[in-house]
Every structure is written in C-alpha cells, then in structure tokens.
Steps between C-alpha positions, in 0.01 A plus 500: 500500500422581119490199277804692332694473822432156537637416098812660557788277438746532787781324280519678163739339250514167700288244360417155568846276593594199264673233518813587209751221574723632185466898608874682510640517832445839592128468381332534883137486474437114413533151605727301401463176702144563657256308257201534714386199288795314478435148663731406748448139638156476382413815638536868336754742618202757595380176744781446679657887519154641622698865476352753731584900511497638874342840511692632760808504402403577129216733527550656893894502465631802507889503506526629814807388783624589824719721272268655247219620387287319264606491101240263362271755377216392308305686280136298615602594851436831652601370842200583674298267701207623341248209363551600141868469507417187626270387213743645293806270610266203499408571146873548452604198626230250304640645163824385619385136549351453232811658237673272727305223475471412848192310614540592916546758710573605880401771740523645843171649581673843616661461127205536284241725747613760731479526881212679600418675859374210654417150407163556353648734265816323413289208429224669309839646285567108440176395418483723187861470437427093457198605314739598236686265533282228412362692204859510367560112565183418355582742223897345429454139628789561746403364856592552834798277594473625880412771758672624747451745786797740587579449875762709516487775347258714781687675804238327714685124390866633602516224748301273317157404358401142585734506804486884652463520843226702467170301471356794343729516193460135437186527490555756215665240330222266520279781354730584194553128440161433454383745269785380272377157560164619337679655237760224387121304526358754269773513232503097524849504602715186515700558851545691757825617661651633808851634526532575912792804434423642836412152613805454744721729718766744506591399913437202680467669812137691441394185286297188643570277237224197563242748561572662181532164288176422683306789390656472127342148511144596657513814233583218246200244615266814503638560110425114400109523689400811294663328175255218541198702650542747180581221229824626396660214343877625434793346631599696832910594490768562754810729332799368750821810515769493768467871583478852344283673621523343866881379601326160523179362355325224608398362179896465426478237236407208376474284760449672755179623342432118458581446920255817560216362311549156625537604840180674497292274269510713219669288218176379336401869408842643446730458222826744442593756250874494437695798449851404458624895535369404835668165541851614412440736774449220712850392382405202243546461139219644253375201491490387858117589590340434186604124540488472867151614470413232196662212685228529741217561349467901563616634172201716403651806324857678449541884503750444183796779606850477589746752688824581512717234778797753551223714657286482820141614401180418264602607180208400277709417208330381137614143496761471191752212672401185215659227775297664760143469301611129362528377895184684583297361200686153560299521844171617383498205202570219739204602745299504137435885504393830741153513402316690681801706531735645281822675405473867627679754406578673859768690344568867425742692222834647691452841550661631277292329208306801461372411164116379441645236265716399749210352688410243206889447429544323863207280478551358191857455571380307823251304306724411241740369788215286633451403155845361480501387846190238397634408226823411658343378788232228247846360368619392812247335635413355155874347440498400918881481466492712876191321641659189409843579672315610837306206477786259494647741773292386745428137394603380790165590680341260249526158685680372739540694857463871301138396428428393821577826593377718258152271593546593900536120610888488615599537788857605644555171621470378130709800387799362748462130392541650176818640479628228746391195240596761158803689610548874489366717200751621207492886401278561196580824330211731402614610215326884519773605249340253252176568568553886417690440173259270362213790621750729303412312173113607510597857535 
C-alpha cells in the first residue's frame, strides 16, 4: 500500500472526542460525564472503565438479518476478503480508537484476517494481519484487551468445536486456537476468551453429554499447557450464554461455568467474562452474572451490552440503562477493579443506524452511561447507607447459634435444642421496596 493510502483519514470531519459537560443537548459528539481523568475513589475514571471497542460488531458488522440484506455500508470497506481490505479496516478501526479515546480493543481471529484454503494459509493471512496490528498498537498506545478465536462461524463447527463428535474437527479447533494463542502472545494481550455458541446441542437424543463436557475440559487443559509452555501470561476467559446459536449451551451461565471448571479442575486458570445480553437470556436481571461471578472470585471481564427482555435473542445493544451500569460498576468497585480485564464494547448500532457518525454517537452515549453508572455507584458505597442495612439484615449470623453456623460447627441437634430453649422465630420483613427507593435516590 502507498504511504498515501496508509494517511488517509477514514473519519473526515470527526475529530478527537472531549469531555464538554456544559455542551447543548443535541450536541452528539462529546462527553459529558466521561472524564477519563476524573478520580473516582482514588482511582481515575479511565482506571476503573478500561473501555474497549469490539471489532466485530463495529468494523465486520454489516447490517445484515434473517430479513435483509446488509445496510451498513462503509466507505473503507469494499467487502472483499482480500488482504488489503483487510489492512484497510484495521487501519480504519485504530483511527476510531484513538478519536475515541479508547485504550483496548477485541478481536476474533476470522475478524481481522481472512480464511484461507487451508490452515497454513489462513494462518500465514493472520500472521501478517497481527503484524499490522502490532505496528498500529505500538503506533496509538491502544493494547490488546483480548483474543479470541471464532468457533462457530465455519460449516465444519455446526455441531460444535470443542465438543463435535468428530475427533477430526476438534482437532481443528485445537489448531485454530493455538495460533491465536501465539497471536494474543504477540500483541501482549491481557485475556483470552471463549464463547462455546455451538458448544451444546440442538437434541438430546444424538448428544452424549459427559463425553462432550469431557472433551470441552481435555480441549480446555490442552489450552492452559500451551499457555504456560508459550509464556502467554493473559487471563484465560469463559463467556457463559443460555443458548442462541445451539437450543442449549453448556456454558449456560454463571455458575454453571463455575460447576464446569470446578468439576474438572479448571478454576485456577479460568476466570469469566460476563455478558449480561447473555444473562438475561438465561432469565436473570442485568446484573445477575456480573455479581454472581464477583462473589466468587471469577469476575475477570464483562462484555458491557444489554438487550431487549420483551425479546428472545442476542441483541447486542449499546448499554444506555444508568441503573443498569450503577449495579454493574457497584460490583466491579467492591472486588477493587477488572484489571486485567475491562469494559468491552460487544455491541453493534441497530440496523438501521446507517450513518458513520452513528458509530461514535453509541459509544460515547454508552461510555457516558458507565460514566454515570461509577459515579453513582462511588456514592453508594462511600455513604454505606445500603451496605449498612444488609449488614444489620443478617446480624443474626454474628454470634450466638448463626455464627456457629455460618463457621460449620452446629449441628442439627443444636439447631433443635435451639428453638426448643428460644421459642419459634418472628417474621422479619425484607423491606426490597425500601431498598429500591433509597437506590432510586443515586439515580
């Protein structure tokens, strides 16, 4: 490519986004609660956001639906799968982070290098696609948040990647994996993620279950031995969803990703990365994963989306709910941060946002919601008027028989003499109603 080709600016007209608190309403293109170096709790908003752009969504996305052909036409992209398209996008998409002021990014490996006719070629097409790619990050200062490899997208992984029954297309798998493991290595990325969509089953009649699970676990233990043989230090990620594309996916949420990796041995290498879009599929609240996962130690990164609940699929929404981001970010302060992960951006513009602008419009609308959300979220746990009033909720585990409990030393004998010597309990109201309007106050 001519050094001309490689100056062109892909945004025209769009400059670098500040933060303008006092803009007028309908003035778009700034922040107006994202201070990247606000402090927040001793920390600065940039630290505790760690705002990443997905490139898949926002420079592979196309518009496209079961009903429609695509309408997100952009003018970088000639939609070939031709190398220099695929420079060109990259090039494209680094220019974006940085008028966006974004420090991470994400990728599939099929997102930013093409297939090619076998692996050799397919990988050679990553090797200088990554090439690039480093040169840009070394270029912009924006690094790799994580890697992933797309395990779902190639005919050959219709009935599954890690867990086909064909030993031959696992060990495809294995292949692709770990020339992205090399990769994420090379671009000194800080995770690594796997979302199993065709990890799972459409019938249980052609499926053996265990002997799936089992081979998703060896495929796993093989992942965590080339980590350490190749000195990849990122955090390794599991992306729980209940289903879509598969009627049910193993790694359905939360905890069962936390069973699965304790079954198998694999909690000291795993952590998860939460996408609530995903866990209101799985029929909890927004917030449902992201603190399940915390409580236990696994919280390692949150694919920052929402969808809509009335409907029953993944619909990648820009996050823009402020009550939403404040019980996230309430979660990710109390476990003292996500570092090395991050907020990512694993969202895409509705299809009918045709407009370039529209691209920079729903990420700083999102980050201006996360914005708010820490803010809100810093006040909370700074005025402890909630953590006080669960505290006192459960005081009763404190002394007395509750702490003998809570310590594993009674017994049900004790439990019976208990009640027998103290009488019966007395109904204590849990007051959700004032818990939600004092929440209401933050907002």
């Amino acid at each position: 490519m001519s050094s001309s080709a490689q100056e062109t600016e892909f945004f025209p007209g769009i400059g670098k986004i500040k933060y303008c608190p006092d803009a007028p309403r309908d003035e778009v293109l700034c922040f107006r609660h994202y201070d990247a170096s606000k402090e927040v709790l001793g920390h600065s908003m940039e630290d505790w956001l760690r705002f990443s752009v997905c490139f898949w969504h926002t420079f592979r996305g196309t518009g496209s639906d079961p009903f429609g052909l695509p309408t997100l036409i952009r003018p970088w992209d000639d939609g070939s799968d031709s190398i220099e398209n695929a420079k060109r996008r990259l090039r494209a998409a680094f220019e974006f982070f940085q008028k966006l002021g974004v420090k991470f990014w994400t990728f599939h490996d099929r997102d930013i290098a093409p297939q090619g006719k076998g692996l050799a070629e397919t990988n050679a097409f990553l090797g200088e696609l990554s090439d690039l790619a480093l040169e840009l990050q070394g270029k912009s200062g924006v690094k790799l948040l994580w890697a992933t490899s797309n395990l779902f997208a190639n005919p050959l992984y219709a009935c599954g990647a890690m867990t086909n029954p064909d030993a031959h297309v696992l060990a495809l798998a294995g292949a692709q994996v770990k020339k992205c493991l090399e990769v994420a290595k090379k671009l000194n990325a800080e995770g690594f993620v796997f979302w199993g969509g065709r990890e799972g089953f459409q019938s249980l009649l052609n499926t053996n279950v265990k002997r799936e699970l089992d081979h998703m676990a060896q495929f796993f233990k093989m992942v965590v031995a080339y980590k350490e043989k190749i000195g990849f230090s990122g955090q390794l990620l599991i992306e729980p969803k209940p289903k879509e594309p598969m009627k049910h996916q193993y790694d359905y949420d939360a905890q069962t990703v936390i069973a699965f990796l304790k079954t198998y041995g694999l909690d000291k290498h795993f952590k998860l990365n939460i996408e609530p879009n995903h866990t209101t599929l799985a029929g909890h609240c927004h917030e449902h994963d992201v603190v399940m996962a915390s409580k236990f130690g696994f919280l390692g990164s949150i694919d920052s989306n929402t969808g809509s609940p009335d409907l029953g699929w993944d619909t990648d929404q820009f996050p823009m709910d402020i009550k939403d981001a404040t019980l996230v970010m309430k979660a990710v302060i109390e476990q003292k941060g996500l570092s090395p992960g991050g907020l990512n951006f694993d969202c895409k513009v509705r299809r009918e946002s045709t407009a370039v602008k529209d691209m920079f419009v729903a990420h700083i609308g999102a980050m201006d919601t996360f914005a708010r959300g820490l803010k809100n979220a810093a006040a909370i746990i700074k005025d402890e008027i909630l953590a006080k009033a669960v505290e006192k909720r459960y005081e009763s585990f404190d002394s007395g028989i509750g702490a003998k409990v809570e310590k594993g030393e009674a017994t049900l004998e004790e439990l019976e003499a208990y009640i027998l010597s103290e009488g019966m309990p007395t109904l204590q109201s849990g007051q959700q109603e004032t818990y939600e309007t004092i929440l209401n106050t933050y907002m």
